[in-house]
Amino acid sequence: MFLERYHSIQDGHVLISATQASRFAKEVAGDFNPIHNPDARRFCVPGDLLFALLVSHFGLCRHMTFHFRSLLGENVPLDFREDSDGVIRVYDQKGKVYIEVERSGECTHDETVIENFIRCYVAASGKNFPHTLKPLMESEGVMFNPDRPMIMYQSMSLTMNTLDAPSPDLELHNADLKPEGKRGNVSLDYRLISDSKTAGEVSKKLVVSGLREYDSDAMDAVVEEFYRLKNRSWD
């Protein structure tokens, strides 16, 4: 599967290097958050890559809920397993959990179906900033720390009417930001579209940390840097 480029297997464990994680963020997700750069002081693996690896291994099901528990650093040996309670968890060797997944309903292991869904989901995630979050923050008069922008996944749930959805696409139909002190809770709701018909729904919850008063000049500089990185040539 196309994800082989973005992880490796060593002694039965999944490892993700900083270079592999950064490559996935830029090449697949279109995510140029500096926290995914290999030399970032607070580097973390994109949650979308964990999501993609998990779905590719366990399959795509009609109903799935993902809970993102911890940020993942580089080259951490990971164990993907389904526990006795039916919940899929990703552990490190110390027992720390990075993601938990509940699932039900029909599942598919068709690689083409799974890859198409992963690509459409991750492409939508790559539009979180600046396309969706910038106008939300501006409307609420808040923004993240421009020197250390931190946007973290909290959870994601999906419901699919059918697993056979050719050329799927996610269409945002509701976005909401609720500031609570230094923290902003973001809810994003999507319709899964296939052949011009609704084939399911996806809901995501994000956390924006380090909120402060909105500064249009500072935000413009962040957006300018985002597009500078996006237009750069990557190895």
mmCIF file with all atom_site columns, N, CA, C and O in Angstrom, residues 15 19 36 60 70 76 82 84 94 100 123 125 130 135 139 143 151 157 165 179 184 196 199 205 225 227 229 232:
data_model
loop_
_atom_site.group_PDB
_atom_site.id
_atom_site.type_symbol
_atom_site.label_atom_id
_atom_site.label_alt_id
_atom_site.label_comp_id
_atom_site.label_asym_id
_atom_site.label_entity_id
_atom_site.label_seq_id
_atom_site.pdbx_PDB_ins_code
_atom_site.Cartn_x
_atom_site.Cartn_y
_atom_site.Cartn_z
_atom_site.occupancy
_atom_site.B_iso_or_equiv
_atom_site.pdbx_formal_charge
_atom_site.auth_seq_id
_atom_site.auth_comp_id
_atom_site.auth_asym_id
_atom_site.auth_atom_id
_atom_site.pdbx_PDB_model_num
ATOM 1   N N  . LEU A 1 15  ? 7.519   1.807  13.283 1.00 0.00 ? 15  LEU A N  1
ATOM 2   C CA . LEU A 1 15  ? 8.323   2.987  13.585 1.00 0.00 ? 15  LEU A CA 1
ATOM 3   C C  . LEU A 1 15  ? 8.078   4.050  12.532 1.00 0.00 ? 15  LEU A C  1
ATOM 4   O O  . LEU A 1 15  ? 7.968   3.738  11.342 1.00 0.00 ? 15  LEU A O  1
ATOM 5   N N  . THR A 1 19  ? 11.431  12.195 9.322  1.00 0.00 ? 19  THR A N  1
ATOM 6   C CA . THR A 1 19  ? 11.405  12.453 7.879  1.00 0.00 ? 19  THR A CA 1
ATOM 7   C C  . THR A 1 19  ? 10.170  11.828 7.240  1.00 0.00 ? 19  THR A C  1
ATOM 8   O O  . THR A 1 19  ? 9.508   12.454 6.406  1.00 0.00 ? 19  THR A O  1
ATOM 9   N N  . HIS A 1 36  ? 5.488   19.549 12.378 1.00 0.00 ? 36  HIS A N  1
ATOM 10  C CA . HIS A 1 36  ? 5.779   18.294 11.690 1.00 0.00 ? 36  HIS A CA 1
ATOM 11  C C  . HIS A 1 36  ? 7.101   18.329 10.926 1.00 0.00 ? 36  HIS A C  1
ATOM 12  O O  . HIS A 1 36  ? 7.441   17.366 10.238 1.00 0.00 ? 36  HIS A O  1
ATOM 13  N N  . LEU A 1 60  ? -11.524 -0.587 7.120  1.00 0.00 ? 60  LEU A N  1
ATOM 14  C CA . LEU A 1 60  ? -12.435 0.556  7.214  1.00 0.00 ? 60  LEU A CA 1
ATOM 15  C C  . LEU A 1 60  ? -13.828 0.029  7.514  1.00 0.00 ? 60  LEU A C  1
ATOM 16  O O  . LEU A 1 60  ? -14.334 -0.842 6.798  1.00 0.00 ? 60  LEU A O  1
ATOM 17  N N  . SER A 1 70  ? -2.427  11.001 22.938 1.00 0.00 ? 70  SER A N  1
ATOM 18  C CA . SER A 1 70  ? -1.113  11.594 23.219 1.00 0.00 ? 70  SER A CA 1
ATOM 19  C C  . SER A 1 70  ? -0.415  11.967 21.918 1.00 0.00 ? 70  SER A C  1
ATOM 20  O O  . SER A 1 70  ? -0.667  11.347 20.878 1.00 0.00 ? 70  SER A O  1
ATOM 21  N N  . VAL A 1 76  ? 9.372   5.982  17.721 1.00 0.00 ? 76  VAL A N  1
ATOM 22  C CA . VAL A 1 76  ? 8.848   5.282  18.896 1.00 0.00 ? 76  VAL A CA 1
ATOM 23  C C  . VAL A 1 76  ? 8.284   3.937  18.431 1.00 0.00 ? 76  VAL A C  1
ATOM 24  O O  . VAL A 1 76  ? 7.374   3.914  17.602 1.00 0.00 ? 76  VAL A O  1
ATOM 25  N N  . GLU A 1 82  ? -5.849  -5.031 18.941 1.00 0.00 ? 82  GLU A N  1
ATOM 26  C CA . GLU A 1 82  ? -7.230  -4.997 19.410 1.00 0.00 ? 82  GLU A CA 1
ATOM 27  C C  . GLU A 1 82  ? -7.278  -5.702 20.754 1.00 0.00 ? 82  GLU A C  1
ATOM 28  O O  . GLU A 1 82  ? -6.940  -6.884 20.867 1.00 0.00 ? 82  GLU A O  1
ATOM 29  N N  . SER A 1 84  ? -9.065  -7.008 24.528 1.00 0.00 ? 84  SER A N  1
ATOM 30  C CA . SER A 1 84  ? -10.187 -7.895 24.839 1.00 0.00 ? 84  SER A CA 1
ATOM 31  C C  . SER A 1 84  ? -11.519 -7.165 24.932 1.00 0.00 ? 84  SER A C  1
ATOM 32  O O  . SER A 1 84  ? -12.581 -7.783 24.799 1.00 0.00 ? 84  SER A O  1
ATOM 33  N N  . LYS A 1 94  ? 6.191   1.238  26.691 1.00 0.00 ? 94  LYS A N  1
ATOM 34  C CA . LYS A 1 94  ? 5.943   1.520  28.103 1.00 0.00 ? 94  LYS A CA 1
ATOM 35  C C  . LYS A 1 94  ? 4.456   1.451  28.443 1.00 0.00 ? 94  LYS A C  1
ATOM 36  O O  . LYS A 1 94  ? 4.064   1.724  29.582 1.00 0.00 ? 94  LYS A O  1
ATOM 37  N N  . GLU A 1 100 ? -7.032  5.478  20.400 1.00 0.00 ? 100 GLU A N  1
ATOM 38  C CA . GLU A 1 100 ? -7.993  4.411  20.667 1.00 0.00 ? 100 GLU A CA 1
ATOM 39  C C  . GLU A 1 100 ? -9.091  4.473  19.616 1.00 0.00 ? 100 GLU A C  1
ATOM 40  O O  . GLU A 1 100 ? -9.522  5.571  19.234 1.00 0.00 ? 100 GLU A O  1
ATOM 41  N N  . ALA A 1 123 ? -6.819  14.808 2.897  1.00 0.00 ? 123 ALA A N  1
ATOM 42  C CA . ALA A 1 123 ? -6.825  16.043 2.102  1.00 0.00 ? 123 ALA A CA 1
ATOM 43  C C  . ALA A 1 123 ? -7.712  17.096 2.757  1.00 0.00 ? 123 ALA A C  1
ATOM 44  O O  . ALA A 1 123 ? -7.384  18.290 2.768  1.00 0.00 ? 123 ALA A O  1
ATOM 45  N N  . SER A 1 125 ? -8.319  17.279 5.978  1.00 0.00 ? 125 SER A N  1
ATOM 46  C CA . SER A 1 125 ? -7.592  17.720 7.171  1.00 0.00 ? 125 SER A CA 1
ATOM 47  C C  . SER A 1 125 ? -6.557  18.775 6.817  1.00 0.00 ? 125 SER A C  1
ATOM 48  O O  . SER A 1 125 ? -6.324  19.714 7.579  1.00 0.00 ? 125 SER A O  1
ATOM 49  N N  . PRO A 1 130 ? -4.982  27.270 6.405  1.00 0.00 ? 130 PRO A N  1
ATOM 50  C CA . PRO A 1 130 ? -5.746  28.404 6.954  1.00 0.00 ? 130 PRO A CA 1
ATOM 51  C C  . PRO A 1 130 ? -7.216  28.439 6.543  1.00 0.00 ? 130 PRO A C  1
ATOM 52  O O  . PRO A 1 130 ? -7.982  29.244 7.070  1.00 0.00 ? 130 PRO A O  1
ATOM 53  N N  . PRO A 1 135 ? -10.682 31.911 9.382  1.00 0.00 ? 135 PRO A N  1
ATOM 54  C CA . PRO A 1 135 ? -11.909 32.694 9.539  1.00 0.00 ? 135 PRO A CA 1
ATOM 55  C C  . PRO A 1 135 ? -12.640 32.422 10.854 1.00 0.00 ? 135 PRO A C  1
ATOM 56  O O  . PRO A 1 135 ? -13.280 33.326 11.405 1.00 0.00 ? 135 PRO A O  1
ATOM 57  N N  . SER A 1 139 ? -13.349 35.436 13.474 1.00 0.00 ? 139 SER A N  1
ATOM 58  C CA . SER A 1 139 ? -14.717 35.772 13.879 1.00 0.00 ? 139 SER A CA 1
ATOM 59  C C  . SER A 1 139 ? -14.867 35.804 15.399 1.00 0.00 ? 139 SER A C  1
ATOM 60  O O  . SER A 1 139 ? -15.712 36.535 15.931 1.00 0.00 ? 139 SER A O  1
ATOM 61  N N  . MET A 1 143 ? -6.634  33.906 18.434 1.00 0.00 ? 143 MET A N  1
ATOM 62  C CA . MET A 1 143 ? -5.727  33.179 17.564 1.00 0.00 ? 143 MET A CA 1
ATOM 63  C C  . MET A 1 143 ? -4.732  32.406 18.424 1.00 0.00 ? 143 MET A C  1
ATOM 64  O O  . MET A 1 143 ? -4.585  32.669 19.623 1.00 0.00 ? 143 MET A O  1
ATOM 65  N N  . ILE A 1 151 ? -2.244  23.020 17.101 1.00 0.00 ? 151 ILE A N  1
ATOM 66  C CA . ILE A 1 151 ? -3.595  22.548 16.806 1.00 0.00 ? 151 ILE A CA 1
ATOM 67  C C  . ILE A 1 151 ? -3.564  21.035 16.926 1.00 0.00 ? 151 ILE A C  1
ATOM 68  O O  . ILE A 1 151 ? -2.824  20.365 16.202 1.00 0.00 ? 151 ILE A O  1
ATOM 69  N N  . SER A 1 157 ? -15.044 10.930 14.331 1.00 0.00 ? 157 SER A N  1
ATOM 70  C CA . SER A 1 157 ? -15.978 9.825  14.153 1.00 0.00 ? 157 SER A CA 1
ATOM 71  C C  . SER A 1 157 ? -16.487 9.836  12.721 1.00 0.00 ? 157 SER A C  1
ATOM 72  O O  . SER A 1 157 ? -16.612 10.893 12.092 1.00 0.00 ? 157 SER A O  1
ATOM 73  N N  . ALA A 1 165 ? -17.886 3.517  -1.998 1.00 0.00 ? 165 ALA A N  1
ATOM 74  C CA . ALA A 1 165 ? -18.137 4.907  -2.392 1.00 0.00 ? 165 ALA A CA 1
ATOM 75  C C  . ALA A 1 165 ? -17.030 5.359  -3.331 1.00 0.00 ? 165 ALA A C  1
ATOM 76  O O  . ALA A 1 165 ? -15.964 5.795  -2.884 1.00 0.00 ? 165 ALA A O  1
ATOM 77  N N  . PRO A 1 179 ? -14.027 29.460 22.320 1.00 0.00 ? 179 PRO A N  1
ATOM 78  C CA . PRO A 1 179 ? -12.870 29.768 23.169 1.00 0.00 ? 179 PRO A CA 1
ATOM 79  C C  . PRO A 1 179 ? -13.208 29.529 24.640 1.00 0.00 ? 179 PRO A C  1
ATOM 80  O O  . PRO A 1 179 ? -14.302 29.869 25.116 1.00 0.00 ? 179 PRO A O  1
ATOM 81  N N  . GLY A 1 184 ? -9.107  26.674 22.730 1.00 0.00 ? 184 GLY A N  1
ATOM 82  C CA . GLY A 1 184 ? -10.242 26.802 21.824 1.00 0.00 ? 184 GLY A CA 1
ATOM 83  C C  . GLY A 1 184 ? -10.694 25.427 21.362 1.00 0.00 ? 184 GLY A C  1
ATOM 84  O O  . GLY A 1 184 ? -9.877  24.627 20.880 1.00 0.00 ? 184 GLY A O  1
ATOM 85  N N  . SER A 1 196 ? -21.954 12.594 -6.379 1.00 0.00 ? 196 SER A N  1
ATOM 86  C CA . SER A 1 196 ? -22.870 13.711 -6.101 1.00 0.00 ? 196 SER A CA 1
ATOM 87  C C  . SER A 1 196 ? -23.946 13.366 -5.078 1.00 0.00 ? 196 SER A C  1
ATOM 88  O O  . SER A 1 196 ? -24.949 14.085 -4.947 1.00 0.00 ? 196 SER A O  1
ATOM 89  N N  . ALA A 1 199 ? -22.804 9.978  1.098  1.00 0.00 ? 199 ALA A N  1
ATOM 90  C CA . ALA A 1 199 ? -22.497 8.579  1.373  1.00 0.00 ? 199 ALA A CA 1
ATOM 91  C C  . ALA A 1 199 ? -22.110 8.354  2.829  1.00 0.00 ? 199 ALA A C  1
ATOM 92  O O  . ALA A 1 199 ? -21.797 7.230  3.222  1.00 0.00 ? 199 ALA A O  1
ATOM 93  N N  . LYS A 1 205 ? -13.140 16.812 16.193 1.00 0.00 ? 205 LYS A N  1
ATOM 94  C CA . LYS A 1 205 ? -12.970 17.778 17.270 1.00 0.00 ? 205 LYS A CA 1
ATOM 95  C C  . LYS A 1 205 ? -11.473 18.048 17.427 1.00 0.00 ? 205 LYS A C  1
ATOM 96  O O  . LYS A 1 205 ? -10.672 17.117 17.533 1.00 0.00 ? 205 LYS A O  1
ATOM 97  N N  . GLU A 1 225 ? 3.757   32.446 5.600  1.00 0.00 ? 225 GLU A N  1
ATOM 98  C CA . GLU A 1 225 ? 4.765   31.410 5.790  1.00 0.00 ? 225 GLU A CA 1
ATOM 99  C C  . GLU A 1 225 ? 4.218   30.041 5.379  1.00 0.00 ? 225 GLU A C  1
ATOM 100 O O  . GLU A 1 225 ? 4.939   29.217 4.793  1.00 0.00 ? 225 GLU A O  1
ATOM 101 N N  . TYR A 1 227 ? 2.055   29.388 2.993  1.00 0.00 ? 227 TYR A N  1
ATOM 102 C CA . TYR A 1 227 ? 2.081   29.275 1.528  1.00 0.00 ? 227 TYR A CA 1
ATOM 103 C C  . TYR A 1 227 ? 3.512   29.277 0.984  1.00 0.00 ? 227 TYR A C  1
ATOM 104 O O  . TYR A 1 227 ? 3.769   28.665 -0.060 1.00 0.00 ? 227 TYR A O  1
ATOM 105 N N  . LEU A 1 229 ? 5.982   27.733 2.463  1.00 0.00 ? 229 LEU A N  1
ATOM 106 C CA . LEU A 1 229 ? 6.386   26.333 2.625  1.00 0.00 ? 229 LEU A CA 1
ATOM 107 C C  . LEU A 1 229 ? 5.669   25.434 1.624  1.00 0.00 ? 229 LEU A C  1
ATOM 108 O O  . LEU A 1 229 ? 6.256   24.508 1.070  1.00 0.00 ? 229 LEU A O  1
ATOM 109 N N  . ARG A 1 232 ? 7.242   25.563 -1.771 1.00 0.00 ? 232 ARG A N  1
ATOM 110 C CA . ARG A 1 232 ? 8.630   25.178 -1.834 1.00 0.00 ? 232 ARG A CA 1
ATOM 111 C C  . ARG A 1 232 ? 8.765   23.776 -2.415 1.00 0.00 ? 232 ARG A C  1
ATOM 112 O O  . ARG A 1 232 ? 7.854   22.981 -2.381 1.00 0.00 ? 232 ARG A O  1
#
